Tab-separated table of C-alpha atoms and ligand atoms in Angstrom:
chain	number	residue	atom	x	y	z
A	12	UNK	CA	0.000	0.000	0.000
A	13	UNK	CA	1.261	3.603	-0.718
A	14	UNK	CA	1.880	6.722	1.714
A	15	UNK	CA	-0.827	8.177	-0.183
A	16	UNK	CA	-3.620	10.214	2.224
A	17	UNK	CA	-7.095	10.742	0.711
A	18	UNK	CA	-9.438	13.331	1.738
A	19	UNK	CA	-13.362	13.005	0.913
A	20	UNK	CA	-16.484	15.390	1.822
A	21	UNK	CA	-20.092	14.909	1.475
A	22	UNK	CA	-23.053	17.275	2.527
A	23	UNK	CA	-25.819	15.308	4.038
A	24	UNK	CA	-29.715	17.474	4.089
A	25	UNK	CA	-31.563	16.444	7.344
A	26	UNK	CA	-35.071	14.718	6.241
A	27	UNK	CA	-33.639	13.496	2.477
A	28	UNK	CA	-33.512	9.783	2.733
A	29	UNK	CA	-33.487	9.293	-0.369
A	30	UNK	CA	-29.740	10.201	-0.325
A	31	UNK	CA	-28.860	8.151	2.200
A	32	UNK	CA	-26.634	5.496	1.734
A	33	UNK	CA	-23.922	7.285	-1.053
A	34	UNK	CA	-21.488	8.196	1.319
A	35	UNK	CA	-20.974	4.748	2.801
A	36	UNK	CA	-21.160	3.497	-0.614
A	37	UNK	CA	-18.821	5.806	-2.361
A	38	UNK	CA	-16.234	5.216	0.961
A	39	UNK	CA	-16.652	1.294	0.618
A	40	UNK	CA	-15.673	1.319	-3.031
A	41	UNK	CA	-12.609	3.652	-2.381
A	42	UNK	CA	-11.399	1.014	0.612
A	43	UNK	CA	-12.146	-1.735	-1.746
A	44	UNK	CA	-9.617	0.116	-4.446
A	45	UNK	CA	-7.003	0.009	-2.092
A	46	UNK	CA	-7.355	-3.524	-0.936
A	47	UNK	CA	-8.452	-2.792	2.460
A	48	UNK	CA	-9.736	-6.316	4.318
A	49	UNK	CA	-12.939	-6.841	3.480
A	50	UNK	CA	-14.366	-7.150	7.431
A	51	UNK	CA	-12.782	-3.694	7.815
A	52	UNK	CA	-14.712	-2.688	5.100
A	53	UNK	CA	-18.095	-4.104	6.367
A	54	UNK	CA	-17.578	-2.415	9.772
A	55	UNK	CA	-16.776	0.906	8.367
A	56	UNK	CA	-19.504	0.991	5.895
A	57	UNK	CA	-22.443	-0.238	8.833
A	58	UNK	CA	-21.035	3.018	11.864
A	59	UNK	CA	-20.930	5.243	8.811
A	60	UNK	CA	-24.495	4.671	7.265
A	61	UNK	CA	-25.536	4.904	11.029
A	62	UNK	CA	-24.127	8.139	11.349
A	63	UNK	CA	-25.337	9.644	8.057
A	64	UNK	CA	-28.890	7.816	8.702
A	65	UNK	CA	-29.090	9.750	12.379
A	66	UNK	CA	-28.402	13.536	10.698
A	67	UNK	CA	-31.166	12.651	8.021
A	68	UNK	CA	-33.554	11.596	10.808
A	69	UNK	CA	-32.974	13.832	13.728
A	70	UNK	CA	-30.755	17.052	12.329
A	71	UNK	CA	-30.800	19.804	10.159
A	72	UNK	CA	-27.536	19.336	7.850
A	73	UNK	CA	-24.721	18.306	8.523
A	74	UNK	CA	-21.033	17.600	6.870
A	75	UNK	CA	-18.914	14.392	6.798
A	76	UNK	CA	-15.701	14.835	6.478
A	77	UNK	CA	-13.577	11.228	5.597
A	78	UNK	CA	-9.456	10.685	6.163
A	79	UNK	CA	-8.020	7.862	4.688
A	80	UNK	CA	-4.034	6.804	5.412
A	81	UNK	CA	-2.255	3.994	5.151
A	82	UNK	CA	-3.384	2.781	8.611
A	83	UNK	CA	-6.438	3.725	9.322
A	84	UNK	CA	-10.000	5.547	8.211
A	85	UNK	CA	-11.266	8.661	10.206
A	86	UNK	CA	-14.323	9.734	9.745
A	87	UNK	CA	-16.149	12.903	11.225
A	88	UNK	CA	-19.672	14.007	10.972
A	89	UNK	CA	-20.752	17.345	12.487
A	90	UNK	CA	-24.331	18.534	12.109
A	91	UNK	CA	-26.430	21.150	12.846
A	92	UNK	CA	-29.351	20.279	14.927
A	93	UNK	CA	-31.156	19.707	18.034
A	94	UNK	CA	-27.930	17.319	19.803
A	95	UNK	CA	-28.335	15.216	21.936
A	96	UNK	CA	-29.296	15.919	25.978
A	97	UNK	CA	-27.951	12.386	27.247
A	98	UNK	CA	-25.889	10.406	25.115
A	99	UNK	CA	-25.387	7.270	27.798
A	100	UNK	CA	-29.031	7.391	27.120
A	101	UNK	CA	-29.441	7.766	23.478
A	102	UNK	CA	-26.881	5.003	23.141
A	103	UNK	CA	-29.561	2.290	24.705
A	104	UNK	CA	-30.866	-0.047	22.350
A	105	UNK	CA	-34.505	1.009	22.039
A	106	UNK	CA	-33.696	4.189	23.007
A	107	UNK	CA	-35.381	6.406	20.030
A	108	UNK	CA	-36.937	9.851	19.475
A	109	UNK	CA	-37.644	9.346	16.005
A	110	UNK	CA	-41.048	10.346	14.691
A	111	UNK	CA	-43.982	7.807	13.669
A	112	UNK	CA	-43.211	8.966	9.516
A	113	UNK	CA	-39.695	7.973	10.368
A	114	UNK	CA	-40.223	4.598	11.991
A	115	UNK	CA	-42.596	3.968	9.203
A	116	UNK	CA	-39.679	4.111	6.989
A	117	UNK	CA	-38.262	0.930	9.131
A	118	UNK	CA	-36.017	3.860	11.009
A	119	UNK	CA	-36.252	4.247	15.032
A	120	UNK	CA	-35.473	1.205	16.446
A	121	UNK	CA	-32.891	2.569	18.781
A	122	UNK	CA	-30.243	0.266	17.523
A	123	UNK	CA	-28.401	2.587	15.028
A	124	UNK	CA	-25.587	4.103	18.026
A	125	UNK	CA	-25.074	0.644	19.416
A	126	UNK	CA	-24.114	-0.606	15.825
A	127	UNK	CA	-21.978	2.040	15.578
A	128	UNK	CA	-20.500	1.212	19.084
A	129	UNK	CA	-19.906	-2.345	17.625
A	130	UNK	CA	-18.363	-1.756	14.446
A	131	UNK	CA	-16.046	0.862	15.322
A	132	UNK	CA	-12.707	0.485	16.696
A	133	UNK	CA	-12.975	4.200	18.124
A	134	UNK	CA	-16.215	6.015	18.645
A	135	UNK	CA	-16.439	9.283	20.162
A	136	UNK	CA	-19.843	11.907	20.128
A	137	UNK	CA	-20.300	15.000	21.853
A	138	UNK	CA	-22.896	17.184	21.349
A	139	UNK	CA	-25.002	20.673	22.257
A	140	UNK	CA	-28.046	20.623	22.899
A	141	UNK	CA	-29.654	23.437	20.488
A	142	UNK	CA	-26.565	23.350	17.980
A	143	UNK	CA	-25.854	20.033	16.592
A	144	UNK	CA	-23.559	16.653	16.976
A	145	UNK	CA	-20.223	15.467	16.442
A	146	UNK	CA	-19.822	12.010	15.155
A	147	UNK	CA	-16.006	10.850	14.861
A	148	UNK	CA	-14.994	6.912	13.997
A	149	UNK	CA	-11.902	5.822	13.417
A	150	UNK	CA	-10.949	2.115	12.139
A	151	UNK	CA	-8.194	0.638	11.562
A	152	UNK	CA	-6.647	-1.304	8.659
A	153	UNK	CA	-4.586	-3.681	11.057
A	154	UNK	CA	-5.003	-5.367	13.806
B	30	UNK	CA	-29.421	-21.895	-4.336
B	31	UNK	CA	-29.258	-18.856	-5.960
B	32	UNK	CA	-31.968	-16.641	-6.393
B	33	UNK	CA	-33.810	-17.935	-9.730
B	34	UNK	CA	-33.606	-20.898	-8.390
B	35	UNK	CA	-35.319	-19.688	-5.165
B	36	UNK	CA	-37.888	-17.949	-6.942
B	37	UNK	CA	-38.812	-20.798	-9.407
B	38	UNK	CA	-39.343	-23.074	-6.430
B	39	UNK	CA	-41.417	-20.565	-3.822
B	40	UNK	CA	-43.278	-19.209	-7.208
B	41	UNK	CA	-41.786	-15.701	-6.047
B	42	UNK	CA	-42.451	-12.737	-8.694
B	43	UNK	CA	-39.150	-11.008	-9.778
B	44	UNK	CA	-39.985	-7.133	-9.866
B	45	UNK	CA	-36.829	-6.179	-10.526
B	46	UNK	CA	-32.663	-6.204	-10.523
B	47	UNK	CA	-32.790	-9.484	-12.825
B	48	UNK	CA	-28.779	-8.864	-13.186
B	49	UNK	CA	-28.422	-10.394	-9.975
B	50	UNK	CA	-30.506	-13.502	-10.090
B	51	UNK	CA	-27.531	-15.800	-10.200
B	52	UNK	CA	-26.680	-14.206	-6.665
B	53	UNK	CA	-25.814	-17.331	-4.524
B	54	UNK	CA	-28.253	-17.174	-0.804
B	55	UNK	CA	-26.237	-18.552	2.062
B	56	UNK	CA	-28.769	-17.928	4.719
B	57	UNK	CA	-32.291	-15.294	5.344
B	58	UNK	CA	-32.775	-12.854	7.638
B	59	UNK	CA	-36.382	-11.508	8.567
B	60	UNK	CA	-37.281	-7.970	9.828
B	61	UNK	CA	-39.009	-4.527	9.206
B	62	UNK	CA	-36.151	-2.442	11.117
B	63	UNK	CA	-33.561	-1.285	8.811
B	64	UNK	CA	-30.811	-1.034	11.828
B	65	UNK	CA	-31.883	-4.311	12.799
B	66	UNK	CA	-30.734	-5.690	9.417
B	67	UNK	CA	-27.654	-3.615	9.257
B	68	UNK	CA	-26.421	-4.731	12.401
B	69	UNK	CA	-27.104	-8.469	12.025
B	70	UNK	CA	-27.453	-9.681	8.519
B	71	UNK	CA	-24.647	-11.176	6.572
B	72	UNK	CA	-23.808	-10.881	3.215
B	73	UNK	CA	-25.513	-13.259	0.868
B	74	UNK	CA	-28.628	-13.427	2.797
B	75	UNK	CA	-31.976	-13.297	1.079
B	76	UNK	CA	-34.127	-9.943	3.373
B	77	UNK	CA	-37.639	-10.936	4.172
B	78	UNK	CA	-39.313	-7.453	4.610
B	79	UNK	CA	-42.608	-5.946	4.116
B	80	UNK	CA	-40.824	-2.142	3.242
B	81	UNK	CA	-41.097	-1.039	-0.114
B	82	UNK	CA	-38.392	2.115	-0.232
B	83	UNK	CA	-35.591	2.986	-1.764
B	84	UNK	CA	-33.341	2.127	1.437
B	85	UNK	CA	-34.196	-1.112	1.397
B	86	UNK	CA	-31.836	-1.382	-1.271
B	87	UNK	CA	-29.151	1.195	-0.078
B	88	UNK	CA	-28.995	-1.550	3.011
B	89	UNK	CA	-28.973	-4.682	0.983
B	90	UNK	CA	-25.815	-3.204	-1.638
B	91	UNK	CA	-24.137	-1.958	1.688
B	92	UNK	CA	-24.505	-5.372	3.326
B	93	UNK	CA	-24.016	-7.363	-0.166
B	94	UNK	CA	-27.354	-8.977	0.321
B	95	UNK	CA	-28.409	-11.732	-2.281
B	96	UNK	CA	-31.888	-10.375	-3.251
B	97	UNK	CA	-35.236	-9.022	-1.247
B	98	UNK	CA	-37.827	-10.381	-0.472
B	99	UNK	CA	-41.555	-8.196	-0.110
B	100	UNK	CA	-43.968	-10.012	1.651
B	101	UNK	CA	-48.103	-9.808	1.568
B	102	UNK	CA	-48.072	-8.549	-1.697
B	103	UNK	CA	-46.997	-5.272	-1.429
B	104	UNK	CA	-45.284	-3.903	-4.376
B	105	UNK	CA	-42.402	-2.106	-4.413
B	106	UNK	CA	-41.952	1.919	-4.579
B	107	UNK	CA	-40.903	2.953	-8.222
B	108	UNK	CA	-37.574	4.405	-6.957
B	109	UNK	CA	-36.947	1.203	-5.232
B	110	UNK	CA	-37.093	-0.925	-8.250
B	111	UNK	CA	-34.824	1.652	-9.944
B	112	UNK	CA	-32.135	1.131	-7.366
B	113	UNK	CA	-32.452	-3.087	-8.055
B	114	UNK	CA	-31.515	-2.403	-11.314
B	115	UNK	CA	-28.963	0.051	-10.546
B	116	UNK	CA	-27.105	-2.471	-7.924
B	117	UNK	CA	-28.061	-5.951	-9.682
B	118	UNK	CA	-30.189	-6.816	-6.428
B	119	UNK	CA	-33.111	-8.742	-7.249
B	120	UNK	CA	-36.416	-7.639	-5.601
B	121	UNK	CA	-38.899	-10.443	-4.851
B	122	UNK	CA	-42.294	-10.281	-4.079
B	123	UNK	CA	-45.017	-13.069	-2.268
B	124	UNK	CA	-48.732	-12.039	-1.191
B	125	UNK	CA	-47.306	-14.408	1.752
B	126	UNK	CA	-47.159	-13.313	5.425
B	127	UNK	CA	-43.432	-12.984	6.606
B	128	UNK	CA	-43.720	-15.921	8.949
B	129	UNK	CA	-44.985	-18.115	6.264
B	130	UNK	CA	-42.394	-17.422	3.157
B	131	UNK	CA	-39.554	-17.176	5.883
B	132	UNK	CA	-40.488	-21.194	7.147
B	133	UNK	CA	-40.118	-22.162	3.158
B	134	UNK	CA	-37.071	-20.374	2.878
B	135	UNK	CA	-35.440	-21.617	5.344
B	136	UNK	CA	-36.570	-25.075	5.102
B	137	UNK	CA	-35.597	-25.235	1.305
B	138	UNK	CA	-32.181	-23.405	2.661
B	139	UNK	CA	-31.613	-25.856	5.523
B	140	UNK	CA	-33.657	-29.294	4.682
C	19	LIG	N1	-27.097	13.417	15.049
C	19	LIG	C1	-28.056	13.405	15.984
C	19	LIG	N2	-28.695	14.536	16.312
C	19	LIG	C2	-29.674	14.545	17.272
C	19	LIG	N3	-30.078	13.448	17.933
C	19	LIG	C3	-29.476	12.279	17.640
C	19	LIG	C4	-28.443	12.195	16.650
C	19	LIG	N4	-28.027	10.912	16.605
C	19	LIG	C5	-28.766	10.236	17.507
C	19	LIG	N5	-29.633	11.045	18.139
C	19	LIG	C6	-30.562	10.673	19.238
C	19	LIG	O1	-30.219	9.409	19.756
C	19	LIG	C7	-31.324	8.503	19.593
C	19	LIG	C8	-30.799	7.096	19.356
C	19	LIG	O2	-30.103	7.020	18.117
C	19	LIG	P1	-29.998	5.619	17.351
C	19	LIG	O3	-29.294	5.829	16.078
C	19	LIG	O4	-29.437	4.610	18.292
C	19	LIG	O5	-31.520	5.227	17.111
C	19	LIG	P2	-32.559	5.865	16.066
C	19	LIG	O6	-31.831	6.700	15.074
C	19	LIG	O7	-33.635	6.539	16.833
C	19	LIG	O8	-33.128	4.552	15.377
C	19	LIG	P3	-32.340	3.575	14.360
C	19	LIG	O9	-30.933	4.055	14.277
C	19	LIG	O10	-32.459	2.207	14.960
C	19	LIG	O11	-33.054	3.697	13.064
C	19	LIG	C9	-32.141	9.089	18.470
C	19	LIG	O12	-33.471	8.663	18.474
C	19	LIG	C10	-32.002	10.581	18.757
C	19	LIG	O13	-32.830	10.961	19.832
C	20	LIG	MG1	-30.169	5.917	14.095
């Protein structure tokens, strides 16, 4: 593998699902191009849909900003919106203030943090309440 | 099994993303919560599912899912079957309950 860093960007728009999905997708066919393992590749592209997926259903907009090295993938999201008062709380399976149109959709089970707990190697969030979320996950290419 | 095969045996009506019906089905997974299925499926499984949108399919490429299957014959939204085509996932359809067309899956999967 080369020295070589990339650097990707995507805008997500809070309530468009029918977006969601093309960041993960377009990330999972760069890691593919450079050979990453393919179970590094699964985990990275399940936190990241989670992430996008939660700024679509409960924020405004948001950006997602993705670092790729020879080591490792680092991705940040930071979104405007309404944060998030208790995170130990929010990160409870179940745990879900997602309206009925939403869990229509098959959204608002509670279970998208948690995934993103499990399939990251680092996970942190903070968050204001009244100004928006930070998402950051970082993977790595070797164990 | 792959999915024609599938689909021939449970009488299953292809609706779409007929690239992919020589996608191979190493197991099912049943459920109408998209995190659910994104946290717990495995690639190659065939999606049981009574949602008819356009994530559906965003979920199944992400997860390399064999094919979907719509239960209770509900039809799938037009920007759904679009995205079949796009990614070569097949979308099935049944006017089956979940519980039902899951049991023949799996039997014809595991008998
Ligand atoms: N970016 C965010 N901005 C504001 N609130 C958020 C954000 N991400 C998560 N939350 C809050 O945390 C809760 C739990 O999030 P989680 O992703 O686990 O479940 P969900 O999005 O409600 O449902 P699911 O992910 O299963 O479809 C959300 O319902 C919401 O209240
Ligand atoms: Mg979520």
């Amino acid at each position: 593998m080369t020295a070589e860093t990339i650097h990707i960007e995507f805008q997500v728009e809070g309530g468009n699902f029918s977006r969601a999905g093309y960041p993960s997708s377009e990330v999972k066919k760069r890691l593919k191009q450079l050979n990453v393992d393919g179970s590094v590749i699964k985990r990275t592209v399940v936190a990241l849909y989670e992430a996008e997926v939660n700024i679509v259903a409960h924020a405004y907009r948001g950006l997602i900003s993705v670092d790729i090295d020879e080591h490792k993938i680092l991705i940040r999201l930071t979104d405007e919106g309404p944060g998030i008062p208790d995170i130990k709380k929010a990160m409870e399976i179940g745990y879900s203030t997602a309206t009925p149109e939403v869990r229509e959709m098959g959204f608002g089970a509670g279970m998208g943090l948690s995934n993103m707990n499990s399939n990251a190697d680092r996970l942190e969030i903070t968050s204001k309440v009244g100004q928006g979320t930070t998402v950051e996950i970082v993977n790595f290419f070797h164990k | 099994m792959n999915v024609s095969q599938l689909a021939g045996l449970l009488g299953l009506r292809v609706f779409g993303g007929e690239t992919g019906l020589g996608n191979e089905i190493n197991g099912g997974y049943t459920s109408d919560l998209l995190s659910d299925v994104m946290g717990h499926a495995n690639a190659g499984c065939v999606w049981v599912t009574l949602q008819t949108h356009k994530n559906v399919l965003a979920i199944a490429s992400l997860k390399e899912l064999a094919a979907v299957v719509i239960v209770k014959g509900y039809q799938p939204e037009p920007d759904m079957l679009e995205q079949s085509s796009i990614e070569g996932i097949p979308v099935l359809g049944t006017s089956e309950e979940a519980f039902e067309i899951t049991g023949k899956i799996y039997q014809l999967l595991n008998g």
